[in-house]
């Protein structure tokens, strides 16, 4: 198995300039993530305010991730048919409508529907942004650019809750949804500065009347080996990332830490992650993806393995820092390996399937923790997830670009090309 070698985007024969793409590439993401970061902690509170129980409120929160998962595959088809720029504009418009509906919602079912639809719009936005960056950024800068994109998203998630806290105290809980609608509108307007980089590809496709229509199923069948190897590794990375977000606050609360102390621990971890975003991308560009993927998953697994041994705020903060180092170094790795593997024909459809795997892992990790916790306790759940991380590190060491299986495939292909 060999991961497809991506071609350089058009125009990379000349010196690449960062400045023209900074605003269209990172501006909409910064605005959208700011609204997302503000809204996410408030969804459960809004549901409870509308009469939901704690369990029902948790289900409403989960609908955001479910919407993203359901929207991943259709998002690829939409971006392929209409182009990344139009898909981004449509996603921003749906985001504004969903957040406005949540602001006006007077019933729990309407809030739940708005949250689910907003998750679907987020999947289209993220997919189209990913596909656009794949074309816009030359291969030699790809990991740094996509790691920085992940860092931009993290900044929004970091600042958003503080903005939400101010809005709730100054106005009302519902004002947070109106703020998110505003950031979605601003992100859509800023998307207008993006050039449509794949317009020529779609025009050429329309002219080829005899060429069969590229479907998601066809793309998945054609690239099944990559999805079943590197894609599974990405699923395991996402599971590790989301599981730490789930178990850290639960373990901290079980050790009777004050909510403000837990917030400080998360803030410190977020700061560590932001410091490592660009260095992680530089390592991937210089040495290869596997040199970040494997250590990152191992560090997150180590943190999960040590967590049951911690009982004080300082000990928990140290373990959270270890996991933050892994998560920060691997910022953008899911995007980068997806862009590396994506074919030219069927790019958006492939990335839709890729993101579906990543989002599946994002739901599977917390799901495993919930299941083991229900059967045993939080400690065994952390150990079980650490074992999954160990499996993920071994899997990535074999199948990630630069891993043992990848190097063997490249060597074999090279020997076959030599004249005999």
mmCIF file of C-alpha atoms in Angstrom:
data_model
loop_
_atom_site.group_PDB
_atom_site.id
_atom_site.type_symbol
_atom_site.label_atom_id
_atom_site.label_comp_id
_atom_site.label_asym_id
_atom_site.label_seq_id
_atom_site.Cartn_x
_atom_site.Cartn_y
_atom_site.Cartn_z
ATOM 1 C CA UNK A 1 0.000 0.000 0.000
ATOM 2 C CA UNK A 2 1.269 3.421 -0.872
ATOM 3 C CA UNK A 3 -0.445 6.664 -0.034
ATOM 4 C CA UNK A 4 -1.010 8.624 -3.253
ATOM 5 C CA UNK A 5 1.619 11.267 -3.842
ATOM 6 C CA UNK A 6 -0.261 14.568 -4.205
ATOM 7 C CA UNK A 7 0.584 16.817 -7.117
ATOM 8 C CA UNK A 8 1.753 20.343 -6.524
ATOM 9 C CA UNK A 9 -1.115 22.827 -6.939
ATOM 10 C CA UNK A 10 -1.142 25.022 -10.030
ATOM 11 C CA UNK A 11 1.223 27.929 -9.873
ATOM 12 C CA UNK A 12 3.761 26.398 -7.490
ATOM 13 C CA UNK A 13 6.568 26.753 -9.978
ATOM 14 C CA UNK A 14 6.915 30.358 -8.831
ATOM 15 C CA UNK A 15 7.781 31.460 -5.313
ATOM 16 C CA UNK A 16 4.841 30.950 -2.984
ATOM 17 C CA UNK A 17 3.582 34.040 -1.167
ATOM 18 C CA UNK A 18 1.706 33.686 2.126
ATOM 19 C CA UNK A 19 0.236 37.170 2.358
ATOM 20 C CA UNK A 20 -2.459 36.895 -0.361
ATOM 21 C CA UNK A 21 -3.983 33.773 1.226
ATOM 22 C CA UNK A 22 -3.808 34.750 4.894
ATOM 23 C CA UNK A 23 -7.132 36.596 5.022
ATOM 24 C CA UNK A 24 -9.259 34.197 2.917
ATOM 25 C CA UNK A 25 -7.672 31.087 4.464
ATOM 26 C CA UNK A 26 -7.618 31.983 8.133
ATOM 27 C CA UNK A 27 -10.073 34.854 8.576
ATOM 28 C CA UNK A 28 -13.339 32.903 8.125
ATOM 29 C CA UNK A 29 -12.022 30.109 10.337
ATOM 30 C CA UNK A 30 -11.096 32.533 13.119
ATOM 31 C CA UNK A 31 -14.564 34.085 13.078
ATOM 32 C CA UNK A 32 -16.459 30.796 12.809
ATOM 33 C CA UNK A 33 -14.449 29.172 15.602
ATOM 34 C CA UNK A 34 -15.024 32.179 17.846
ATOM 35 C CA UNK A 35 -18.784 31.705 17.537
ATOM 36 C CA UNK A 36 -18.450 27.939 17.895
ATOM 37 C CA UNK A 37 -16.335 28.321 21.019
ATOM 38 C CA UNK A 38 -18.867 30.689 22.543
ATOM 39 C CA UNK A 39 -21.916 28.547 21.775
ATOM 40 C CA UNK A 40 -20.687 25.051 22.622
ATOM 41 C CA UNK A 41 -20.572 25.461 26.434
ATOM 42 C CA UNK A 42 -23.977 27.174 26.407
ATOM 43 C CA UNK A 43 -26.015 24.561 24.519
ATOM 44 C CA UNK A 44 -26.605 22.375 27.566
ATOM 45 C CA UNK A 45 -27.559 25.399 29.688
ATOM 46 C CA UNK A 46 -29.989 26.610 27.025
ATOM 47 C CA UNK A 47 -31.586 23.159 26.883
ATOM 48 C CA UNK A 48 -31.980 23.061 30.665
ATOM 49 C CA UNK A 49 -33.522 26.543 30.588
ATOM 50 C CA UNK A 50 -36.140 25.147 28.188
ATOM 51 C CA UNK A 51 -37.019 22.342 30.620
ATOM 52 C CA UNK A 52 -34.598 19.565 29.695
ATOM 53 C CA UNK A 53 -33.126 17.212 32.282
ATOM 54 C CA UNK A 54 -29.347 16.876 32.582
ATOM 55 C CA UNK A 55 -29.410 13.659 30.522
ATOM 56 C CA UNK A 56 -31.578 15.231 27.808
ATOM 57 C CA UNK A 57 -29.355 18.309 27.727
ATOM 58 C CA UNK A 58 -26.341 16.039 27.136
ATOM 59 C CA UNK A 59 -28.164 14.473 24.180
ATOM 60 C CA UNK A 60 -28.838 17.933 22.717
ATOM 61 C CA UNK A 61 -25.127 18.763 22.987
ATOM 62 C CA UNK A 62 -24.264 15.496 21.210
ATOM 63 C CA UNK A 63 -26.502 16.498 18.295
ATOM 64 C CA UNK A 64 -23.844 19.010 17.222
ATOM 65 C CA UNK A 65 -21.306 16.227 16.637
ATOM 66 C CA UNK A 66 -23.998 13.993 15.120
ATOM 67 C CA UNK A 67 -24.872 16.727 12.634
ATOM 68 C CA UNK A 68 -21.234 16.990 11.609
ATOM 69 C CA UNK A 69 -20.978 13.237 11.117
ATOM 70 C CA UNK A 70 -24.188 13.068 9.051
ATOM 71 C CA UNK A 71 -23.082 16.033 6.942
ATOM 72 C CA UNK A 72 -19.555 14.857 6.099
ATOM 73 C CA UNK A 73 -20.312 12.748 3.015
ATOM 74 C CA UNK A 74 -22.924 15.112 1.482
ATOM 75 C CA UNK A 75 -20.491 17.982 2.119
ATOM 76 C CA UNK A 76 -17.971 16.394 -0.223
ATOM 77 C CA UNK A 77 -20.564 16.070 -2.980
ATOM 78 C CA UNK A 78 -21.703 19.679 -2.529
ATOM 79 C CA UNK A 79 -18.163 21.072 -2.644
ATOM 80 C CA UNK A 80 -17.375 19.012 -5.742
ATOM 81 C CA UNK A 81 -20.493 20.180 -7.592
ATOM 82 C CA UNK A 82 -20.595 23.864 -6.664
ATOM 83 C CA UNK A 83 -17.014 24.599 -5.642
ATOM 84 C CA UNK A 84 -15.426 25.304 -2.275
ATOM 85 C CA UNK A 85 -16.210 29.015 -2.294
ATOM 86 C CA UNK A 86 -19.948 28.571 -2.889
ATOM 87 C CA UNK A 87 -20.089 25.713 -0.395
ATOM 88 C CA UNK A 88 -18.490 27.926 2.249
ATOM 89 C CA UNK A 89 -20.963 30.721 1.546
ATOM 90 C CA UNK A 90 -23.907 28.310 1.776
ATOM 91 C CA UNK A 91 -22.572 26.821 5.026
ATOM 92 C CA UNK A 92 -22.206 30.288 6.529
ATOM 93 C CA UNK A 93 -25.780 31.164 5.534
ATOM 94 C CA UNK A 94 -27.147 27.971 7.123
ATOM 95 C CA UNK A 95 -25.074 28.647 10.243
ATOM 96 C CA UNK A 96 -26.612 32.118 10.563
ATOM 97 C CA UNK A 97 -30.116 30.683 10.122
ATOM 98 C CA UNK A 98 -29.519 27.886 12.655
ATOM 99 C CA UNK A 99 -28.073 30.191 15.317
ATOM 100 C CA UNK A 100 -30.860 32.721 14.804
ATOM 101 C CA UNK A 101 -33.376 29.902 15.238
ATOM 102 C CA UNK A 102 -31.630 28.818 18.455
ATOM 103 C CA UNK A 103 -31.793 32.417 19.684
ATOM 104 C CA UNK A 104 -35.541 32.574 19.035
ATOM 105 C CA UNK A 105 -36.320 28.992 20.140
ATOM 106 C CA UNK A 106 -39.038 28.677 22.785
ATOM 107 C CA UNK A 107 -39.175 24.877 22.722
ATOM 108 C CA UNK A 108 -36.604 22.182 23.298
ATOM 109 C CA UNK A 109 -37.217 20.383 20.005
ATOM 110 C CA UNK A 110 -36.608 23.586 18.010
ATOM 111 C CA UNK A 111 -33.324 24.190 19.851
ATOM 112 C CA UNK A 112 -32.296 20.567 19.209
ATOM 113 C CA UNK A 113 -33.104 20.917 15.503
ATOM 114 C CA UNK A 114 -31.088 24.143 15.269
ATOM 115 C CA UNK A 115 -28.095 22.490 16.938
ATOM 116 C CA UNK A 116 -28.234 19.479 14.605
ATOM 117 C CA UNK A 117 -28.513 21.650 11.486
ATOM 118 C CA UNK A 118 -25.654 23.823 12.693
ATOM 119 C CA UNK A 119 -23.522 20.698 13.033
ATOM 120 C CA UNK A 120 -24.286 19.840 9.408
ATOM 121 C CA UNK A 121 -23.360 23.355 8.293
ATOM 122 C CA UNK A 122 -20.085 23.051 10.211
ATOM 123 C CA UNK A 123 -19.247 19.857 8.309
ATOM 124 C CA UNK A 124 -19.756 21.631 4.961
ATOM 125 C CA UNK A 125 -17.726 24.639 6.123
ATOM 126 C CA UNK A 126 -14.838 22.495 7.391
ATOM 127 C CA UNK A 127 -14.792 20.238 4.330
ATOM 128 C CA UNK A 128 -14.848 23.110 1.835
ATOM 129 C CA UNK A 129 -12.154 24.995 3.739
ATOM 130 C CA UNK A 130 -10.005 21.832 3.828
ATOM 131 C CA UNK A 131 -10.413 21.201 0.101
ATOM 132 C CA UNK A 132 -9.623 24.836 -0.758
ATOM 133 C CA UNK A 133 -6.447 24.803 1.339
ATOM 134 C CA UNK A 134 -5.367 21.549 -0.314
ATOM 135 C CA UNK A 135 -5.327 23.331 -3.673
ATOM 136 C CA UNK A 136 -4.087 26.727 -2.471
ATOM 137 C CA UNK A 137 -1.028 25.607 -0.480
ATOM 138 C CA UNK A 138 2.048 23.986 -2.097
ATOM 139 C CA UNK A 139 2.963 20.567 -0.746
ATOM 140 C CA UNK A 140 6.217 21.741 0.836
ATOM 141 C CA UNK A 141 4.299 24.199 3.072
ATOM 142 C CA UNK A 142 1.171 22.096 3.596
ATOM 143 C CA UNK A 143 1.680 20.812 7.150
ATOM 144 C CA UNK A 144 2.653 24.238 8.507
ATOM 145 C CA UNK A 145 -0.316 25.879 6.805
ATOM 146 C CA UNK A 146 -2.843 23.309 8.007
ATOM 147 C CA UNK A 147 -1.325 23.165 11.501
ATOM 148 C CA UNK A 148 -1.713 26.941 11.667
ATOM 149 C CA UNK A 149 -5.312 26.506 10.528
ATOM 150 C CA UNK A 150 -5.867 24.089 13.408
ATOM 151 C CA UNK A 151 -4.224 26.616 15.716
ATOM 152 C CA UNK A 152 -6.545 29.355 14.461
ATOM 153 C CA UNK A 153 -9.511 27.149 15.333
ATOM 154 C CA UNK A 154 -8.051 26.526 18.800
ATOM 155 C CA UNK A 155 -7.690 30.265 19.415
ATOM 156 C CA UNK A 156 -11.397 30.717 18.699
ATOM 157 C CA UNK A 157 -12.303 27.852 21.015
ATOM 158 C CA UNK A 158 -10.096 29.399 23.714
ATOM 159 C CA UNK A 159 -11.480 32.944 23.491
ATOM 160 C CA UNK A 160 -15.100 32.004 22.728
ATOM 161 C CA UNK A 161 -16.088 30.843 26.242
ATOM 162 C CA UNK A 162 -14.808 34.095 27.761
ATOM 163 C CA UNK A 163 -16.899 36.084 25.282
ATOM 164 C CA UNK A 164 -19.890 33.898 26.155
ATOM 165 C CA UNK A 165 -19.364 34.529 29.869
ATOM 166 C CA UNK A 166 -19.451 38.292 29.281
ATOM 167 C CA UNK A 167 -22.527 38.095 27.043
ATOM 168 C CA UNK A 168 -24.462 36.015 29.571
ATOM 169 C CA UNK A 169 -23.634 38.389 32.421
ATOM 170 C CA UNK A 170 -24.288 41.552 30.412
ATOM 171 C CA UNK A 171 -27.357 40.429 28.424
ATOM 172 C CA UNK A 172 -28.759 36.901 28.509
ATOM 173 C CA UNK A 173 -27.999 33.289 27.718
ATOM 174 C CA UNK A 174 -29.741 33.585 24.348
ATOM 175 C CA UNK A 175 -27.462 36.485 23.365
ATOM 176 C CA UNK A 176 -24.655 33.965 22.824
ATOM 177 C CA UNK A 177 -26.574 32.409 19.911
ATOM 178 C CA UNK A 178 -27.093 35.832 18.364
ATOM 179 C CA UNK A 179 -23.370 36.482 18.696
ATOM 180 C CA UNK A 180 -22.627 33.190 16.921
ATOM 181 C CA UNK A 181 -25.015 34.175 14.121
ATOM 182 C CA UNK A 182 -23.045 37.409 13.771
ATOM 183 C CA UNK A 183 -19.693 35.652 13.560
ATOM 184 C CA UNK A 184 -21.154 33.250 10.987
ATOM 185 C CA UNK A 185 -22.348 36.188 8.887
ATOM 186 C CA UNK A 186 -18.940 37.861 9.130
ATOM 187 C CA UNK A 187 -17.213 34.602 8.144
ATOM 188 C CA UNK A 188 -19.477 34.339 5.108
ATOM 189 C CA UNK A 189 -18.732 37.892 4.024
ATOM 190 C CA UNK A 190 -15.007 37.328 4.432
ATOM 191 C CA UNK A 191 -15.298 34.195 2.288
ATOM 192 C CA UNK A 192 -16.096 36.499 -0.630
ATOM 193 C CA UNK A 193 -12.373 37.388 -0.709
ATOM 194 C CA UNK A 194 -11.503 33.781 -1.633
ATOM 195 C CA UNK A 195 -10.648 33.034 -5.260
ATOM 196 C CA UNK A 196 -12.460 30.053 -6.767
ATOM 197 C CA UNK A 197 -9.438 27.816 -7.368
ATOM 198 C CA UNK A 198 -11.314 24.822 -8.775
ATOM 199 C CA UNK A 199 -13.566 26.610 -11.271
ATOM 200 C CA UNK A 200 -11.461 25.375 -14.209
ATOM 201 C CA UNK A 201 -11.636 21.780 -12.958
ATOM 202 C CA UNK A 202 -15.435 21.878 -12.774
ATOM 203 C CA UNK A 203 -15.694 23.532 -16.201
ATOM 204 C CA UNK A 204 -13.477 20.869 -17.735
ATOM 205 C CA UNK A 205 -15.586 18.195 -16.069
ATOM 206 C CA UNK A 206 -18.770 19.613 -17.591
ATOM 207 C CA UNK A 207 -17.179 19.618 -21.047
ATOM 208 C CA UNK A 208 -16.309 15.929 -20.762
ATOM 209 C CA UNK A 209 -19.829 14.701 -21.496
ATOM 210 C CA UNK A 210 -18.694 11.107 -21.829
ATOM 211 C CA UNK A 211 -16.855 11.092 -18.504
ATOM 212 C CA UNK A 212 -18.822 9.319 -15.766
ATOM 213 C CA UNK A 213 -19.987 11.382 -12.825
ATOM 214 C CA UNK A 214 -17.674 11.046 -9.850
ATOM 215 C CA UNK A 215 -19.661 9.687 -6.913
ATOM 216 C CA UNK A 216 -18.715 9.283 -3.284
ATOM 217 C CA UNK A 217 -19.179 5.509 -3.524
ATOM 218 C CA UNK A 218 -16.862 5.306 -6.544
ATOM 219 C CA UNK A 219 -14.172 7.394 -4.833
ATOM 220 C CA UNK A 220 -14.384 5.285 -1.671
ATOM 221 C CA UNK A 221 -14.078 2.050 -3.685
ATOM 222 C CA UNK A 222 -11.117 3.348 -5.662
ATOM 223 C CA UNK A 223 -9.211 4.581 -2.598
ATOM 224 C CA UNK A 224 -10.402 1.990 -0.116
ATOM 225 C CA UNK A 225 -6.882 0.808 0.758
ATOM 226 C CA UNK A 226 -5.847 4.297 1.919
ATOM 227 C CA UNK A 227 -9.054 4.832 3.884
ATOM 228 C CA UNK A 228 -8.751 1.414 5.533
ATOM 229 C CA UNK A 229 -5.141 2.001 6.615
ATOM 230 C CA UNK A 230 -4.147 5.654 7.039
ATOM 231 C CA UNK A 231 -7.812 6.591 7.492
ATOM 232 C CA UNK A 232 -8.197 4.186 10.408
ATOM 233 C CA UNK A 233 -5.135 5.798 11.971
ATOM 234 C CA UNK A 234 -6.835 9.164 11.707
ATOM 235 C CA UNK A 235 -9.946 7.681 13.351
ATOM 236 C CA UNK A 236 -7.782 6.564 16.290
ATOM 237 C CA UNK A 237 -6.126 10.017 16.555
ATOM 238 C CA UNK A 238 -9.539 11.676 16.748
ATOM 239 C CA UNK A 239 -10.724 9.177 19.345
ATOM 240 C CA UNK A 240 -7.704 9.946 21.529
ATOM 241 C CA UNK A 241 -8.219 13.693 21.223
ATOM 242 C CA UNK A 242 -11.898 13.713 22.091
ATOM 243 C CA UNK A 243 -11.554 11.185 24.900
ATOM 244 C CA UNK A 244 -9.183 13.434 26.825
ATOM 245 C CA UNK A 245 -11.675 16.287 26.491
ATOM 246 C CA UNK A 246 -14.309 14.024 28.035
ATOM 247 C CA UNK A 247 -12.419 12.299 30.825
ATOM 248 C CA UNK A 248 -10.281 15.176 32.147
ATOM 249 C CA UNK A 249 -13.167 17.273 33.515
ATOM 250 C CA UNK A 250 -14.942 14.167 34.829
ATOM 251 C CA UNK A 251 -11.834 12.950 36.670
ATOM 252 C CA UNK A 252 -11.124 16.450 37.994
ATOM 253 C CA UNK A 253 -14.656 16.740 39.328
ATOM 254 C CA UNK A 254 -14.390 13.285 40.915
ATOM 255 C CA UNK A 255 -11.301 14.525 42.792
ATOM 256 C CA UNK A 256 -13.492 17.378 44.109
ATOM 257 C CA UNK A 257 -11.640 20.169 42.315
ATOM 258 C CA UNK A 258 -13.451 23.494 42.111
ATOM 259 C CA UNK A 259 -14.833 24.401 38.665
ATOM 260 C CA UNK A 260 -12.585 27.455 38.533
ATOM 261 C CA UNK A 261 -9.552 25.238 39.150
ATOM 262 C CA UNK A 262 -10.637 22.899 36.354
ATOM 263 C CA UNK A 263 -10.975 25.907 34.037
ATOM 264 C CA UNK A 264 -7.434 27.026 34.898
ATOM 265 C CA UNK A 265 -6.102 23.544 34.125
ATOM 266 C CA UNK A 266 -7.814 23.585 30.742
ATOM 267 C CA UNK A 267 -6.524 27.098 30.090
ATOM 268 C CA UNK A 268 -2.935 26.068 30.807
ATOM 269 C CA UNK A 269 -3.319 23.038 28.539
ATOM 270 C CA UNK A 270 -4.744 25.218 25.761
ATOM 271 C CA UNK A 271 -1.778 27.581 26.062
ATOM 272 C CA UNK A 272 0.681 24.687 25.723
ATOM 273 C CA UNK A 273 -1.157 23.482 22.614
ATOM 274 C CA UNK A 274 -1.010 26.893 20.947
ATOM 275 C CA UNK A 275 2.749 27.157 21.533
ATOM 276 C CA UNK A 276 3.339 23.861 19.718
ATOM 277 C CA UNK A 277 1.063 24.343 16.703
ATOM 278 C CA UNK A 278 3.634 25.744 14.270
ATOM 279 C CA UNK A 279 6.611 23.632 15.467
ATOM 280 C CA UNK A 280 4.520 20.497 14.926
ATOM 281 C CA UNK A 281 3.749 21.560 11.367
ATOM 282 C CA UNK A 282 7.416 22.346 10.713
ATOM 283 C CA UNK A 283 8.446 18.867 11.893
ATOM 284 C CA UNK A 284 5.844 17.283 9.595
ATOM 285 C CA UNK A 285 7.033 19.301 6.593
ATOM 286 C CA UNK A 286 10.725 18.647 7.263
ATOM 287 C CA UNK A 287 10.804 15.041 8.486
ATOM 288 C CA UNK A 288 7.428 13.519 7.597
ATOM 289 C CA UNK A 289 3.957 13.032 9.074
ATOM 290 C CA UNK A 290 4.805 9.868 10.993
ATOM 291 C CA UNK A 291 7.329 11.705 13.184
ATOM 292 C CA UNK A 292 4.485 13.720 14.701
ATOM 293 C CA UNK A 293 1.599 11.251 14.461
ATOM 294 C CA UNK A 294 3.182 8.469 16.520
ATOM 295 C CA UNK A 295 4.670 10.590 19.358
ATOM 296 C CA UNK A 296 1.456 12.616 19.628
ATOM 297 C CA UNK A 297 -0.758 9.567 20.129
ATOM 298 C CA UNK A 298 1.763 8.020 22.520
ATOM 299 C CA UNK A 299 1.808 11.178 24.652
ATOM 300 C CA UNK A 300 -1.976 11.304 24.819
ATOM 301 C CA UNK A 301 -2.036 7.622 25.736
ATOM 302 C CA UNK A 302 0.616 8.174 28.419
ATOM 303 C CA UNK A 303 -1.456 10.955 29.932
ATOM 304 C CA UNK A 304 -4.558 8.775 29.991
ATOM 305 C CA UNK A 305 -2.587 5.939 31.580
ATOM 306 C CA UNK A 306 -1.248 8.224 34.333
ATOM 307 C CA UNK A 307 -4.535 10.018 35.006
ATOM 308 C CA UNK A 308 -5.957 7.413 37.457
ATOM 309 C CA UNK A 309 -2.845 7.943 39.610
ATOM 310 C CA UNK A 310 -3.503 11.685 40.072
ATOM 311 C CA UNK A 311 -5.508 13.091 42.957
ATOM 312 C CA UNK A 312 -4.380 16.716 43.294
ATOM 313 C CA UNK A 313 -4.796 19.764 41.076
ATOM 314 C CA UNK A 314 -1.057 19.971 40.364
ATOM 315 C CA UNK A 315 -0.807 16.299 39.393
ATOM 316 C CA UNK A 316 -3.834 16.534 37.134
ATOM 317 C CA UNK A 317 -2.425 19.720 35.563
ATOM 318 C CA UNK A 318 0.874 17.933 34.803
ATOM 319 C CA UNK A 319 -0.956 15.033 33.137
ATOM 320 C CA UNK A 320 -3.157 17.468 31.200
ATOM 321 C CA UNK A 321 0.038 19.199 30.051
ATOM 322 C CA UNK A 322 1.495 15.924 28.781
ATOM 323 C CA UNK A 323 -1.633 15.298 26.726
ATOM 324 C CA UNK A 324 -1.618 18.923 25.551
ATOM 325 C CA UNK A 325 1.902 18.489 24.167
ATOM 326 C CA UNK A 326 0.684 15.561 22.074
ATOM 327 C CA UNK A 327 -2.442 17.349 20.923
ATOM 328 C CA UNK A 328 -0.590 20.576 20.148
ATOM 329 C CA UNK A 329 2.159 18.897 18.137
ATOM 330 C CA UNK A 330 -0.457 17.045 16.082
ATOM 331 C CA UNK A 331 -2.494 20.143 15.291
ATOM 332 C CA UNK A 332 -3.608 19.889 11.675
ATOM 333 C CA UNK A 333 -2.346 16.333 11.196
ATOM 334 C CA UNK A 334 -5.786 15.000 10.234
ATOM 335 C CA UNK A 335 -6.106 17.764 7.637
ATOM 336 C CA UNK A 336 -2.547 17.303 6.389
ATOM 337 C CA UNK A 337 -2.678 13.542 5.884
ATOM 338 C CA UNK A 338 -6.090 13.922 4.251
ATOM 339 C CA UNK A 339 -4.714 16.467 1.798
ATOM 340 C CA UNK A 340 -1.707 14.218 1.111
ATOM 341 C CA UNK A 341 -3.934 11.251 0.303
ATOM 342 C CA UNK A 342 -6.620 13.142 -1.637
ATOM 343 C CA UNK A 343 -6.726 12.462 -5.399
ATOM 344 C CA UNK A 344 -7.123 15.250 -7.938
ATOM 345 C CA UNK A 345 -10.268 13.682 -9.388
ATOM 346 C CA UNK A 346 -12.831 13.276 -6.628
ATOM 347 C CA UNK A 347 -10.858 15.363 -4.128
ATOM 348 C CA UNK A 348 -13.849 16.775 -2.256
ATOM 349 C CA UNK A 349 -15.658 13.419 -2.146
ATOM 350 C CA UNK A 350 -12.528 11.733 -0.769
ATOM 351 C CA UNK A 351 -12.092 14.404 1.895
ATOM 352 C CA UNK A 352 -15.737 13.946 2.864
ATOM 353 C CA UNK A 353 -15.077 10.250 3.520
ATOM 354 C CA UNK A 354 -11.845 11.164 5.322
ATOM 355 C CA UNK A 355 -13.603 13.587 7.643
ATOM 356 C CA UNK A 356 -16.349 11.017 8.224
ATOM 357 C CA UNK A 357 -13.709 8.651 9.614
ATOM 358 C CA UNK A 358 -12.227 11.409 11.794
ATOM 359 C CA UNK A 359 -15.625 12.441 13.162
ATOM 360 C CA UNK A 360 -16.511 8.796 13.792
ATOM 361 C CA UNK A 361 -13.411 8.548 15.952
ATOM 362 C CA UNK A 362 -14.410 11.765 17.687
ATOM 363 C CA UNK A 363 -17.665 10.118 18.766
ATOM 364 C CA UNK A 364 -16.207 6.653 19.409
ATOM 365 C CA UNK A 365 -13.618 7.831 21.940
ATOM 366 C CA UNK A 366 -16.066 9.442 24.378
ATOM 367 C CA UNK A 367 -18.478 6.578 23.699
ATOM 368 C CA UNK A 368 -15.893 4.024 24.830
ATOM 369 C CA UNK A 369 -15.222 6.051 27.976
ATOM 370 C CA UNK A 370 -18.932 6.269 28.759
ATOM 371 C CA UNK A 371 -19.401 2.520 28.239
ATOM 372 C CA UNK A 372 -16.435 1.448 30.385
ATOM 373 C CA UNK A 373 -17.351 3.999 33.064
ATOM 374 C CA UNK A 374 -20.880 2.612 33.221
ATOM 375 C CA UNK A 375 -19.546 -0.940 33.545
ATOM 376 C CA UNK A 376 -16.627 -0.193 35.853
ATOM 377 C CA UNK A 377 -15.341 3.299 36.721
ATOM 378 C CA UNK A 378 -13.469 6.325 35.323
ATOM 379 C CA UNK A 379 -10.052 4.847 36.106
ATOM 380 C CA UNK A 380 -10.524 1.704 33.999
ATOM 381 C CA UNK A 381 -12.041 3.875 31.256
ATOM 382 C CA UNK A 382 -8.860 5.962 31.115
ATOM 383 C CA UNK A 383 -6.706 2.810 30.978
ATOM 384 C CA UNK A 384 -8.880 1.336 28.212
ATOM 385 C CA UNK A 385 -8.503 4.498 26.165
ATOM 386 C CA UNK A 386 -4.750 4.476 26.801
ATOM 387 C CA UNK A 387 -4.670 0.982 25.296
ATOM 388 C CA UNK A 388 -6.499 2.306 22.227
ATOM 389 C CA UNK A 389 -3.849 5.033 21.940
ATOM 390 C CA UNK A 390 -1.123 2.374 22.061
ATOM 391 C CA UNK A 391 -2.879 0.514 19.248
ATOM 392 C CA UNK A 392 -3.173 3.774 17.324
ATOM 393 C CA UNK A 393 0.536 4.564 17.686
ATOM 394 C CA UNK A 394 1.484 1.108 16.412
ATOM 395 C CA UNK A 395 -0.965 1.363 13.524
ATOM 396 C CA UNK A 396 0.340 4.799 12.500
ATOM 397 C CA UNK A 397 3.965 3.646 12.766
ATOM 398 C CA UNK A 398 3.141 1.131 10.046
ATOM 399 C CA UNK A 399 0.692 2.960 7.789
ATOM 400 C CA UNK A 400 1.217 6.724 8.229
ATOM 401 C CA UNK A 401 3.188 8.470 5.441
ATOM 402 C CA UNK A 402 6.830 7.707 6.244
ATOM 403 C CA UNK A 403 5.903 4.630 8.312
ATOM 404 C CA UNK A 404 7.357 1.147 7.808
ATOM 405 C CA UNK A 405 4.716 -0.039 5.329
ATOM 406 C CA UNK A 406 4.847 3.247 3.411
ATOM 407 C CA UNK A 407 8.664 3.153 3.114
ATOM 408 C CA UNK A 408 8.566 -0.475 1.948
ATOM 409 C CA UNK A 409 5.982 0.389 -0.729
ATOM 410 C CA UNK A 410 8.074 3.318 -1.975
ATOM 411 C CA UNK A 411 11.217 1.158 -2.113
ATOM 412 C CA UNK A 412 9.387 -1.592 -4.001
ATOM 413 C CA UNK A 413 7.936 0.898 -6.481
ATOM 414 C CA UNK A 414 11.411 2.372 -7.000
ATOM 415 C CA UNK A 415 12.975 -1.011 -7.716
ATOM 416 C CA UNK A 416 10.269 -1.779 -10.244
ATOM 417 C CA UNK A 417 10.977 1.442 -12.093
ATOM 418 C CA UNK A 418 14.670 0.662 -12.547
ATOM 419 C CA UNK A 419 15.570 -0.629 -16.018
ATOM 420 C CA UNK A 420 16.398 -4.320 -15.802
#
